[in-house]
Coordinates of C-alpha atoms in Angstrom, one line a residue:
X1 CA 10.9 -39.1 -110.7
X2 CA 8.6 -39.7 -108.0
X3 CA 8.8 -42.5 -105.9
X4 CA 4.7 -43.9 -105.0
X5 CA 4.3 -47.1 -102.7
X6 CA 1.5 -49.5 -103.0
X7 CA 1.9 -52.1 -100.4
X8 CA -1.5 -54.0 -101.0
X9 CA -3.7 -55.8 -103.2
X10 CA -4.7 -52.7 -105.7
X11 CA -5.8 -53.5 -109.1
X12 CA -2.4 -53.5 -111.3
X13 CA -4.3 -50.7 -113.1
X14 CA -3.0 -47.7 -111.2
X15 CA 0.2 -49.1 -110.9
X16 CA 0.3 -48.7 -114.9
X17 CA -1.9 -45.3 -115.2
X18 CA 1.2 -44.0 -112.6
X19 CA 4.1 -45.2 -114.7
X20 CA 2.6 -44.4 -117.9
X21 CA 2.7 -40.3 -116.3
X22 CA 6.4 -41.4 -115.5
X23 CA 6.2 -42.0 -112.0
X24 CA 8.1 -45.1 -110.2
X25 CA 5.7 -47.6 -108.9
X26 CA 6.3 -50.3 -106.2
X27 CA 3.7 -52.5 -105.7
X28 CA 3.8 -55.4 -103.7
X29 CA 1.6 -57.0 -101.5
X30 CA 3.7 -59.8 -99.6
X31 CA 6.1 -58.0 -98.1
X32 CA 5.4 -57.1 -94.3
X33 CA 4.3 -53.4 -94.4
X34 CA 7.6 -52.2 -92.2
X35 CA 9.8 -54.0 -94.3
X36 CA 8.8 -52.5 -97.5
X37 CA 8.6 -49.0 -95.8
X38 CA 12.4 -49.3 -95.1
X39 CA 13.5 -50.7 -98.3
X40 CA 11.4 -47.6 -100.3
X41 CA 12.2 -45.1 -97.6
X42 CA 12.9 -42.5 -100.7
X43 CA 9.1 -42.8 -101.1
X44 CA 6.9 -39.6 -101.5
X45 CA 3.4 -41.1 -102.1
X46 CA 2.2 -43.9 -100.3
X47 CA -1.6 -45.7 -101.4
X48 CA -3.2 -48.0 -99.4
X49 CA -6.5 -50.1 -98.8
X50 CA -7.0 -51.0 -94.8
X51 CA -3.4 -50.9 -94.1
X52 CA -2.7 -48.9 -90.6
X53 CA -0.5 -46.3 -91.2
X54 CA 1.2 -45.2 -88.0
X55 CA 3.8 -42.7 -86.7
X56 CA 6.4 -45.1 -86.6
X57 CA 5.3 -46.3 -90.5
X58 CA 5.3 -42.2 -91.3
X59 CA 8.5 -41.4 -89.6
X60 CA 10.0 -44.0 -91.7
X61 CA 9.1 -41.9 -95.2
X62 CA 11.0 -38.6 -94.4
X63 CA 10.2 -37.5 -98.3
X64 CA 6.5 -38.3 -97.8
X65 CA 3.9 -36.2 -98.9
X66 CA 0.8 -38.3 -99.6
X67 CA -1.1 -40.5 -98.7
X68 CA -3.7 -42.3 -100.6
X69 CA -6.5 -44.4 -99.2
X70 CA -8.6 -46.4 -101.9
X71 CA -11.4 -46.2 -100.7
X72 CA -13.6 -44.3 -98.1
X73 CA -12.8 -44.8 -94.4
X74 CA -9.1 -44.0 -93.5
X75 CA -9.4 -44.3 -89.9
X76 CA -6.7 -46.9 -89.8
X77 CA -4.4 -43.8 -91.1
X78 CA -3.2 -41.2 -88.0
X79 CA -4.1 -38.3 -90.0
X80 CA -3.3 -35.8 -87.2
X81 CA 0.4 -37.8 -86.7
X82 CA 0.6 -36.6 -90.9
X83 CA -0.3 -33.4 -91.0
X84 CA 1.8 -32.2 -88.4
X85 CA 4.5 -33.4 -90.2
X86 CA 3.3 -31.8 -93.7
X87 CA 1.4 -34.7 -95.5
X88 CA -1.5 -34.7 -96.9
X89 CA -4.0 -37.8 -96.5
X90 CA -6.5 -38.2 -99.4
X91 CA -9.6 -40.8 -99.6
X92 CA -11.4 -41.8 -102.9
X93 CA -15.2 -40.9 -101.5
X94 CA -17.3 -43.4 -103.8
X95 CA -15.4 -45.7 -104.9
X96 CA -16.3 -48.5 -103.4
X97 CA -19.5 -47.2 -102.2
X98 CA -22.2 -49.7 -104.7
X99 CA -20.2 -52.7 -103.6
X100 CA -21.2 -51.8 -100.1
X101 CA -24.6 -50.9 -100.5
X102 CA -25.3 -54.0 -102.6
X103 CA -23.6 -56.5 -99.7
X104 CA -25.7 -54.9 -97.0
X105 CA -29.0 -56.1 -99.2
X106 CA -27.1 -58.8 -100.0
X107 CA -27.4 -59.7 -95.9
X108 CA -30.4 -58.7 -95.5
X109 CA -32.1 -61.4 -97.7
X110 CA -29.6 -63.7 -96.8
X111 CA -30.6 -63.7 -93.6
X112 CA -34.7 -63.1 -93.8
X113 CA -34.6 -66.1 -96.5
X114 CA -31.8 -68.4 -94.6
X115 CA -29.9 -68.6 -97.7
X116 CA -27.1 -70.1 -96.2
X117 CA -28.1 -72.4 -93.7
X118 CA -30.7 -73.6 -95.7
X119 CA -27.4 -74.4 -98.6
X120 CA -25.7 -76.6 -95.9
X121 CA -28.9 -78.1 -94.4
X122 CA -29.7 -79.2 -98.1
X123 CA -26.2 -80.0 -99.1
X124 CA -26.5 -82.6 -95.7
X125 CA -29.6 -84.3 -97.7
X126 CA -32.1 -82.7 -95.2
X127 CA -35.7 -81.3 -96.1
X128 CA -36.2 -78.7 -93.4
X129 CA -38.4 -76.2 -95.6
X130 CA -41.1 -75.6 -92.7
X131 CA -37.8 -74.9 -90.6
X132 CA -36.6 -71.9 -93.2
X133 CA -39.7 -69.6 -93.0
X134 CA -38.5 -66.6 -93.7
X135 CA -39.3 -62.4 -94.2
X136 CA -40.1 -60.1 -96.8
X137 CA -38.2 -56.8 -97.3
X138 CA -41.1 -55.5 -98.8
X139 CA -43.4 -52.6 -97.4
X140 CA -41.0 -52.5 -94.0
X141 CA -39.2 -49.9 -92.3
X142 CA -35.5 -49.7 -92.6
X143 CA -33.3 -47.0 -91.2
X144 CA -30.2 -45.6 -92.0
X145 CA -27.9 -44.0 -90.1
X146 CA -25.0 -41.9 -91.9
X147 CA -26.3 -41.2 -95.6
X148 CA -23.2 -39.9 -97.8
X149 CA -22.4 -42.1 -100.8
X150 CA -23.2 -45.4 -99.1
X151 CA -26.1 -44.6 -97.6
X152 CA -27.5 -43.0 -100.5
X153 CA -26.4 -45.8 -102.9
X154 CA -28.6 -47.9 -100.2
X155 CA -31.8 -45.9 -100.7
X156 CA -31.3 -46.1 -103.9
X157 CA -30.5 -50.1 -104.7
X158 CA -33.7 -50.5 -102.1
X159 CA -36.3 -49.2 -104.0
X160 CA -37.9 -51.8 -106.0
X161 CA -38.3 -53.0 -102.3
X162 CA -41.0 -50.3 -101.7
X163 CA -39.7 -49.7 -98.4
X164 CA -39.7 -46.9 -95.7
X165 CA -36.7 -45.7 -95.2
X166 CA -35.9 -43.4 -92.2
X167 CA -32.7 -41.5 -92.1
X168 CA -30.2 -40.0 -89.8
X169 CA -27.3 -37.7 -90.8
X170 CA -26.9 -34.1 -89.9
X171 CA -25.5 -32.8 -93.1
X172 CA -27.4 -33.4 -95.0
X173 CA -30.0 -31.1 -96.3
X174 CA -34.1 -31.6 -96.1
X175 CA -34.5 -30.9 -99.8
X176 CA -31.6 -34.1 -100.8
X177 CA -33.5 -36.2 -98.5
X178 CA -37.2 -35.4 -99.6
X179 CA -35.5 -36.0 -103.1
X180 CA -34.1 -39.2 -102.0
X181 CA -37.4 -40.5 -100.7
X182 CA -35.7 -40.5 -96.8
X183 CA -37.6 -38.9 -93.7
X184 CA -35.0 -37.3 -91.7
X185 CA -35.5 -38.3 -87.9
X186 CA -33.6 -39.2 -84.9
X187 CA -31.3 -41.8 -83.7
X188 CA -33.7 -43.0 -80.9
X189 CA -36.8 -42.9 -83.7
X190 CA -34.7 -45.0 -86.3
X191 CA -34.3 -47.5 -83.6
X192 CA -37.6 -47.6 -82.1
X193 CA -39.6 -47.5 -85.7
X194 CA -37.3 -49.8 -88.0
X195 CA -37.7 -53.3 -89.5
X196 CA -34.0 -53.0 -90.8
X197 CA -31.6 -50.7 -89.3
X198 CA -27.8 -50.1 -91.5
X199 CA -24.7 -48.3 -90.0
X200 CA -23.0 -46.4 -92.1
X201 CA -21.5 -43.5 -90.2
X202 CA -17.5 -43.1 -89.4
X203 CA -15.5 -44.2 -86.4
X204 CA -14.7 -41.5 -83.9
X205 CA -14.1 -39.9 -80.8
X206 CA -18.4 -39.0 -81.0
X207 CA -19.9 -42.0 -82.5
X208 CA -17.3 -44.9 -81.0
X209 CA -19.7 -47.4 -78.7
X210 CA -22.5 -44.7 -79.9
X211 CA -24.9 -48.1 -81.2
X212 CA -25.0 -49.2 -77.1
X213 CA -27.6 -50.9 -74.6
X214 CA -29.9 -47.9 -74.7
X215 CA -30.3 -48.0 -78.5
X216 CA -30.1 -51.9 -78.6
X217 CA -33.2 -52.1 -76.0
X218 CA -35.7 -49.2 -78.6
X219 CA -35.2 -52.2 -81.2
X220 CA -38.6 -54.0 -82.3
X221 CA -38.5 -57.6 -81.6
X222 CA -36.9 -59.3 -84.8
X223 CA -35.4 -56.5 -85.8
X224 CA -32.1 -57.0 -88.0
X225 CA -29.0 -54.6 -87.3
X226 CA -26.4 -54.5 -89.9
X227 CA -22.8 -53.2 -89.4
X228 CA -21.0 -52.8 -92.8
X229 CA -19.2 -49.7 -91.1
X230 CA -16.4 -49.9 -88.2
X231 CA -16.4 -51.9 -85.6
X232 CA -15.8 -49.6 -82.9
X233 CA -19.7 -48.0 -83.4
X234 CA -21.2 -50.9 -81.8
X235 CA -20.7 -51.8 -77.9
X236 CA -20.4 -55.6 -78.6
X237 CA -21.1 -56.7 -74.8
X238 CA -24.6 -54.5 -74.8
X239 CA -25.6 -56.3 -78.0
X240 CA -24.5 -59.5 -76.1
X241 CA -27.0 -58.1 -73.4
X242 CA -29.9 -57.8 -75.5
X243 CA -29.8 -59.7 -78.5
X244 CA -31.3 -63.0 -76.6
X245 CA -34.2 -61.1 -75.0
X246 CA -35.1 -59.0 -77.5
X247 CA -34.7 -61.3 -80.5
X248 CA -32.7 -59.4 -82.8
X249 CA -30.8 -60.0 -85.7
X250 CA -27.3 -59.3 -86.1
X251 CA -25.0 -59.1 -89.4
X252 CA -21.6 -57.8 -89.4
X253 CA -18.8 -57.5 -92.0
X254 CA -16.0 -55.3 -89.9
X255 CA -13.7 -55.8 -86.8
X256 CA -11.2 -54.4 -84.9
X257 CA -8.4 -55.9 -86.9
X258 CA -8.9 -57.9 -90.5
X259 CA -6.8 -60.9 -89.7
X260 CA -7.8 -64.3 -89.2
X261 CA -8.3 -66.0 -86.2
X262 CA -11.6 -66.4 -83.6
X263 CA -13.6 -62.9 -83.5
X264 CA -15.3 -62.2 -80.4
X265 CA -18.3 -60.9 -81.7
X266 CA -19.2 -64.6 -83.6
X267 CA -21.7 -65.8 -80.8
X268 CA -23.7 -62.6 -81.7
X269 CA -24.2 -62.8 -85.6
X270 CA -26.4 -64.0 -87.5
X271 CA -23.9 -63.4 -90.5
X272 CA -20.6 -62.6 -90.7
X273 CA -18.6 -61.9 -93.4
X274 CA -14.6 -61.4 -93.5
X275 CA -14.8 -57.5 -94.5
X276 CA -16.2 -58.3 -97.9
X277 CA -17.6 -54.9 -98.3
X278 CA -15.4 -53.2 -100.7
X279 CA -14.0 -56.6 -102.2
X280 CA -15.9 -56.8 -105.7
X281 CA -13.4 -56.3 -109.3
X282 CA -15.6 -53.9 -109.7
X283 CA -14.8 -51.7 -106.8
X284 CA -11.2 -52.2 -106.2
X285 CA -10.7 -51.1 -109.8
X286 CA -12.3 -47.7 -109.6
X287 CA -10.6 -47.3 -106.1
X288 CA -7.1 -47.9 -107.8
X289 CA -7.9 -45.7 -110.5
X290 CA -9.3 -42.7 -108.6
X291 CA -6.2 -43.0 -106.3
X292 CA -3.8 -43.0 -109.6
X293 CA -5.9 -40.1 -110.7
X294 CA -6.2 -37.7 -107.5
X295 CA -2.6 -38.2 -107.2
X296 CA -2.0 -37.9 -110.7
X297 CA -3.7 -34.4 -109.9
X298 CA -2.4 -33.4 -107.0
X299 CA 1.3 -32.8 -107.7
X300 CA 0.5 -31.7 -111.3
X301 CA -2.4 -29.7 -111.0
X302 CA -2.4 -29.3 -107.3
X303 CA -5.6 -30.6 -106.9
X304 CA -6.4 -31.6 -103.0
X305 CA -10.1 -32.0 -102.9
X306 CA -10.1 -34.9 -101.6
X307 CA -7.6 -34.4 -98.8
X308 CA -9.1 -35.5 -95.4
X309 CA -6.6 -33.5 -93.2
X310 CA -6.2 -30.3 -94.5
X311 CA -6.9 -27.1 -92.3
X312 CA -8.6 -25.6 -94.8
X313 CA -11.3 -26.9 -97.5
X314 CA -10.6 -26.3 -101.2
X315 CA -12.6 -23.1 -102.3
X316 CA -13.2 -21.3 -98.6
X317 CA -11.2 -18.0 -97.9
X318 CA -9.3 -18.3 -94.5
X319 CA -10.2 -14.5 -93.6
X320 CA -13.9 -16.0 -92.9
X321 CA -12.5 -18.6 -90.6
X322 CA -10.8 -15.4 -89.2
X323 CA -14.9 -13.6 -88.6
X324 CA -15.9 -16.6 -87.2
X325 CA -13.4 -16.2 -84.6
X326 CA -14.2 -12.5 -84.3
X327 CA -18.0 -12.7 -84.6
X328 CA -18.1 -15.6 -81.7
X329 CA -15.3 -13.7 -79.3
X330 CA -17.5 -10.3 -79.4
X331 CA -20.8 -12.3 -78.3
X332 CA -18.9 -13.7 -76.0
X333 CA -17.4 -11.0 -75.0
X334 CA -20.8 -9.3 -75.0
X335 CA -22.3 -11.7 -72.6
X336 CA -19.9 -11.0 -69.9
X337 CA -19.1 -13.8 -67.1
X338 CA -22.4 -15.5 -68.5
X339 CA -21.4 -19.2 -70.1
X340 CA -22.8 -19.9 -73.3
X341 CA -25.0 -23.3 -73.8
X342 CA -26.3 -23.2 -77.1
X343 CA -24.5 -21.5 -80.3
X344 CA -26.6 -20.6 -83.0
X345 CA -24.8 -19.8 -86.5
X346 CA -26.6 -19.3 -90.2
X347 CA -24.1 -19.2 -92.5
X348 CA -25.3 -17.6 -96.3
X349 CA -24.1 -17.8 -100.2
X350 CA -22.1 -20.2 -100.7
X351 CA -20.5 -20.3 -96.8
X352 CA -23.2 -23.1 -96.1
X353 CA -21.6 -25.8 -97.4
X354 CA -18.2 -24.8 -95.5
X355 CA -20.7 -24.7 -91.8
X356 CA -18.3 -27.8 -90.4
X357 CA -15.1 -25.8 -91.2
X358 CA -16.2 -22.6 -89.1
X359 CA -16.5 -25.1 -85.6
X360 CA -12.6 -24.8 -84.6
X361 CA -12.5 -20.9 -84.7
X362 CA -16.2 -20.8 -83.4
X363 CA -15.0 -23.2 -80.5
X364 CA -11.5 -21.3 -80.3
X365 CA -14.0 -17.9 -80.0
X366 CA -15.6 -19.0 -76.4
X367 CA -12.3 -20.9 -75.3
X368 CA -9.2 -18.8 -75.3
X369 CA -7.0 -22.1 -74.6
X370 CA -8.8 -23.9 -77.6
X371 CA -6.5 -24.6 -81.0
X372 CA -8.3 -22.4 -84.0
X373 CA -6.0 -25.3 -86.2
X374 CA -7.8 -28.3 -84.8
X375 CA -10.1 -30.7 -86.8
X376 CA -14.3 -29.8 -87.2
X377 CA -14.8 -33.0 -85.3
X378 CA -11.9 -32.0 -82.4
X379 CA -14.0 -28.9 -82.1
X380 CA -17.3 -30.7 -81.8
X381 CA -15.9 -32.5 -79.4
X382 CA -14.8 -30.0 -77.2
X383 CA -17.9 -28.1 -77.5
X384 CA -20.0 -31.3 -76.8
X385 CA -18.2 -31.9 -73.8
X386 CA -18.0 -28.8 -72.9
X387 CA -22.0 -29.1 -72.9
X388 CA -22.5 -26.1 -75.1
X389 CA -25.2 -27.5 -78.1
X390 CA -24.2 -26.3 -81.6
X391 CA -27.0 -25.6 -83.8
X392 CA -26.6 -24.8 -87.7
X393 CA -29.9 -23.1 -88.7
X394 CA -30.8 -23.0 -92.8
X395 CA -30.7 -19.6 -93.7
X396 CA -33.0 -18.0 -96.5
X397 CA -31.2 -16.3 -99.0
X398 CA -33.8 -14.4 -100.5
X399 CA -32.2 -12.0 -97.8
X400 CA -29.5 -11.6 -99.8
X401 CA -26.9 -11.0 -97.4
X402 CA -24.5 -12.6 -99.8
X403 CA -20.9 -14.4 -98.4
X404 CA -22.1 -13.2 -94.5
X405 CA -22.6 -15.2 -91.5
X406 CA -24.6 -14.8 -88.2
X407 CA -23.3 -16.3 -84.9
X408 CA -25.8 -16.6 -81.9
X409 CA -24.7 -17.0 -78.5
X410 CA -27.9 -18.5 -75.8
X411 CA -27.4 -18.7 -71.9
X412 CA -29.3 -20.5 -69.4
X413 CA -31.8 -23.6 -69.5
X414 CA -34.6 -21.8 -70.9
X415 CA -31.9 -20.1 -73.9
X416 CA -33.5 -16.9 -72.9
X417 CA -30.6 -14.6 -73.2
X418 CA -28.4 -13.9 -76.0
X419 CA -25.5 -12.2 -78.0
X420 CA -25.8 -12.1 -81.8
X421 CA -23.4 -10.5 -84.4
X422 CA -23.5 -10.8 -88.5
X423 CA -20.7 -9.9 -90.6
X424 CA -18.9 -10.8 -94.2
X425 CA -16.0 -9.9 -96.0
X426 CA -16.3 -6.5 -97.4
X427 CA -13.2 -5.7 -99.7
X428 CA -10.8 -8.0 -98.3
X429 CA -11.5 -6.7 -94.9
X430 CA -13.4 -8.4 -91.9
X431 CA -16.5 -6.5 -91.4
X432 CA -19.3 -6.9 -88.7
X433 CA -22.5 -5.6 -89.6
X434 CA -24.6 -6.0 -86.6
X435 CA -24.2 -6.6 -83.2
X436 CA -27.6 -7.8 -81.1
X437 CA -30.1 -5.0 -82.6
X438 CA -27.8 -2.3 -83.2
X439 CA -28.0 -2.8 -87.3
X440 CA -25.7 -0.7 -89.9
X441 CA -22.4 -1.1 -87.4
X442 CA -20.2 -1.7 -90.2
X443 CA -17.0 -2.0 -88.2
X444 CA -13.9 -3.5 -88.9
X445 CA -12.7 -5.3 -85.5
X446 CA -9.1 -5.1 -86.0
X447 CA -7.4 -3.4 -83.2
X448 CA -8.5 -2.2 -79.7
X449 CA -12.7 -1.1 -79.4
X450 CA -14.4 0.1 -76.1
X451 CA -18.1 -1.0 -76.1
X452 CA -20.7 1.1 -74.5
X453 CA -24.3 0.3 -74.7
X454 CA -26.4 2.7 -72.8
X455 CA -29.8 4.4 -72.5
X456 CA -30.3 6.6 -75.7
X457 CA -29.8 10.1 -74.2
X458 CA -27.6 13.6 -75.2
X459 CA -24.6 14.2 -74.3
X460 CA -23.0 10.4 -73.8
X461 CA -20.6 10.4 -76.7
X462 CA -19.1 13.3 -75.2
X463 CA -18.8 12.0 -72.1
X464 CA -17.1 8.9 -72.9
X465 CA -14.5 10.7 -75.1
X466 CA -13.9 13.3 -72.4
X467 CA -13.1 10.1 -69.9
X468 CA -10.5 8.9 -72.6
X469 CA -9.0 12.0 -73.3
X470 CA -8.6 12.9 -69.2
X471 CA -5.9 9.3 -69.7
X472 CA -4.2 10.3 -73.1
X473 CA -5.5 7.5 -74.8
X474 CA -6.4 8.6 -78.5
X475 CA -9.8 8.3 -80.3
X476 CA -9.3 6.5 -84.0
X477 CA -12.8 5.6 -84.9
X478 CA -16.5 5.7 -83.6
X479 CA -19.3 3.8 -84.4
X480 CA -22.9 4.9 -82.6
X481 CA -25.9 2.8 -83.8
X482 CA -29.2 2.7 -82.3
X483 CA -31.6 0.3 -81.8
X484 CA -34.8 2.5 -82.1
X485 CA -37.5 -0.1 -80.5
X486 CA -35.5 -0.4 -77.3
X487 CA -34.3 3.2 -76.9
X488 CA -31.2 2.1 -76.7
X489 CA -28.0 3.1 -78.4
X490 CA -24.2 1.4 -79.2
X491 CA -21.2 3.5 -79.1
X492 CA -17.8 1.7 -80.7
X493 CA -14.6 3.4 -79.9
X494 CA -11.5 2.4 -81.4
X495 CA -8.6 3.6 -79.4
X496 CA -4.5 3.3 -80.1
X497 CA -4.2 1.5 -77.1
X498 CA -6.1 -1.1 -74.6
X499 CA -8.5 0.4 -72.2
X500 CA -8.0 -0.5 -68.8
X501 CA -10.4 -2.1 -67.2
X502 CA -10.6 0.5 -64.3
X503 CA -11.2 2.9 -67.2
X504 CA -14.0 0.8 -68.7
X505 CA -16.2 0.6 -65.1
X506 CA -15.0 4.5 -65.0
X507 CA -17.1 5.6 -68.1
X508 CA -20.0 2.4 -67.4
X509 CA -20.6 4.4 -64.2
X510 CA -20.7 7.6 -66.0
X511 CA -23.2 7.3 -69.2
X512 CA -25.0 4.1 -66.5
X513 CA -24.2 1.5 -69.3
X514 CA -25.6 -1.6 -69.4
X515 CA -22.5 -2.8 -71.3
X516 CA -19.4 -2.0 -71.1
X517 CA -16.3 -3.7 -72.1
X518 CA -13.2 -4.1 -74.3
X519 CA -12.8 -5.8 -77.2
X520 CA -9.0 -6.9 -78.5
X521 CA -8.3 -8.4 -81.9
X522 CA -5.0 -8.4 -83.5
X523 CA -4.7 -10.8 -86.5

């Protein structure tokens, strides 16, 4: 019987959906989170709401294998602390996502209307209507920043307010947001343009202090900013430094910690609320029963949609992780001692909703001492700071391409230069299609390729192989495509062994190559 811990205030529902499947349930909300963990050390499923799970709380679950959080954020979980140790963190997207939505309008008209200081100014016996003169949501601007289930939910519960509403949120697609009613734009736009701006992106290593003085100052006069997100997106102090000059409005329902006491940021809002986002019946009921249910699923179907830290995404083939990798280390191999500042990729089929999942072995593919393992938004990271721009173009699959991808690598200011390859899975085998121009390639990378590219003339194939033969070194495969509007033609060699590289600038000086290198991969 499996043991599941629930050490917070969770609808009683998913305690029963659990035991009625036969599981053991402990729930219990008083007990300090450590003491519990020791006296259930046996353990293997652990739900929680914003409890911080650490790797002092994980080491003391040696039979743990999941871990639930109700709801949407889990950055109070160490995710990368769990899965090195082989447990899988799941969230329940949604679930509380209309009780959020509904609180941020909930703020906003509380505070254009002064709901509640016009409730205690009344209350007191005063008459101060002339005092309350407030705003209408109607016909203004609001932007959104972060539109997955929350912000969408927002759009949504906003439109009997016939507003604009400007959006920010690089996954999602053009056609979702013209269907939504959203205009896609930037940060800085949203900022300068809006009425109403609402946070609703995730706390990380990119977007932590992101909302800062530069943003802050782009606001309009009166403008209202609304953080029903984490607390870590805004730099309180800037706010601090521009809220008085520039008049803004300022509602917040998250912090650092959710315990009581003073909170810092009180001389700066307008409204503040004690995390009330997720708190309706409503929403902590379908959080307990999607956390009952995905874990219901997950040892008995193996179901792990849902999981947060996996290193591979339900549905996606690990061999195209693997051409990723490949396609990205031949460009870069391609470019030479050039330094790549832009990458380029078009994924097609049904590889463009897996585009996040290809960044680790992408970033792995320019930086040999980078982790192909590591997170999508590790690899960002690195890339960002790295100051190399990642760009994921929409493709046009009327092309037909099928399950392929295309990885462009730009140099210089002026992205003048480049290395481009394409390739797909072609039965069960990595296959690149197309490196730069030279089309019809068709070559499976595994193992040791010389790369000449040369002037198209007689006689060079020959030449190349004669080199090779002089040093023993044997002559598996050859691939020779041309690109007929440059004049200039590929030759592929796959050899038994490495080619040295006094070999390589042997046969460039030979056939005068433009290109000539070796290429290594072995899976």
């Amino acid at each position: 019987m499996r043991k599941v811990l629930i050490p917070t205030k969770l609808d009683k529902f998913a305690a029963t959906m659990l035991s009625d499947r036969g599981y053991q349930v402990v729930l219990d909300a008083a007990t300090p989170l450590d003491e519990l963990v020791k006296a259930n050390s046996d353990a293997e499923v652990l739900i929680v709401r914003s409890e911080k799970i650490t790797p002092e709380i994980i080491d003391l679950l040696p039979n743990l294998k999941l871990i639930v959080r109700a709801g949407a954020g889990y950055n109070t979980i160490d995710i990368k602390y769990a899965r090195k140790h082989d447990i899988d963190v799941m969230n329940t997207p949604g679930a509380n996502s209309n009780a959020v939505a509904e609180e941020v309008i909930a703020m906003m008209l509380a505070v254009s209307r002064h709901v509640v200081a016009g409730d205690i100014s009344t209350r007191k016996g005063d008459w101060e209507k002339s005092k309350f003169m407030g705003h209408e949501l109607t016909g203004k601007t609001i932007g959104i920043l972060g539109l997955g289930h929350i912000g969408q939910l927002l759009v949504k519960r906003l439109s009997g307010f016939e507003m604009k509403v400007l959006g920010y949120d690089p996954m999602l697609s053009p056609a979702l947001a013209e269907k939504l009613g959203v205009e896609l734009t930037s940060v800085e736009h949203i900022f300068t343009e809006s009425d109403f701006i609402s946070l609703h992106i995730p706390e990380n290593d990119e977007t932590r202090g992101m909302i800062n003085r530069r943003l802050l100052e782009l606001m309009k006069p009166g403008a209202m900013l609304l953080n029903c997100a984490r607390a870590g997106i805004l730099n309180e102090a800037d706010l601090r430094a521009v809220k008085a000059e520039k008049k803004i409005f300022f509602c917040n329902d998250v912090y650092p910690k959710d315990v009581a006491g003073e909170k810092p940021i009180a001389d700066v809002c307008d409204l503040m609320l004690p995390h009330l986002g997720a708190n309706t019946f409503e929403a902590n009921f379908v959080a307990a029963k999607r956390a009952a249910e995905q874990t219901i699923a997950y040892f008995e179907q193996g179901i792990t949609n849902c999981v947060v830290n996996k290193a591979l995404p339900d549905g996606l083939d690990a061999k195209y992780q693997k051409l990723a990798y490949v396609l990205t280390s031949l460009t870069n191999a391609y470019l030479g001692k050039e330094n790549p500042t832009r990458i380029e990729t078009s994924f097609y089929g049904d590889l463009a909703k897996y585009a996040k999942w290809m960044t680790p072995p992408i970033a792995a593919g320019i930086a040999a001492e980078f982790a192909p393992d590591t997170t999508p938004s590790d690899a960002e990271h690195y890339l960002s700071d790295a100051g190399i721009e990642l760009v994921n173009r929409e493709v046009d699959n009327n092309k037909h391409y099928g399950e392929a991808m295309t990885i462009d690598l730009f140099v210089g200011g002026n992205l003048i230069y480049k290395a481009s390859a394409r390739g797909t899975i072609t039965e069960n085998n990595l296959m690149i299609s197309r490196l730069n121009d030279f089309d019809q390639l068709y070559l499976e990378p595994t193992g040791h390729h010389l790369f000449v590219e040369y002037k198209d003339e007689p006689g060079v194939i020959g030449r190349i192989a004669g080199i090779l033969g002089e040093k023993n070194i044997n002559i598996v495969d050859i691939r020779a495509p041309q690109d007929l509007k440059s004049g200039l033609s590929l030759t592929v060699v796959k050899t038994n062994v490495e080619v040295p590289e006094m070999l390589v600038e042997k046969i460039r000086e030979a056939v005068n190559a433009s290109k000539a290198f070796q290429f290594t991969y072995l899976p």
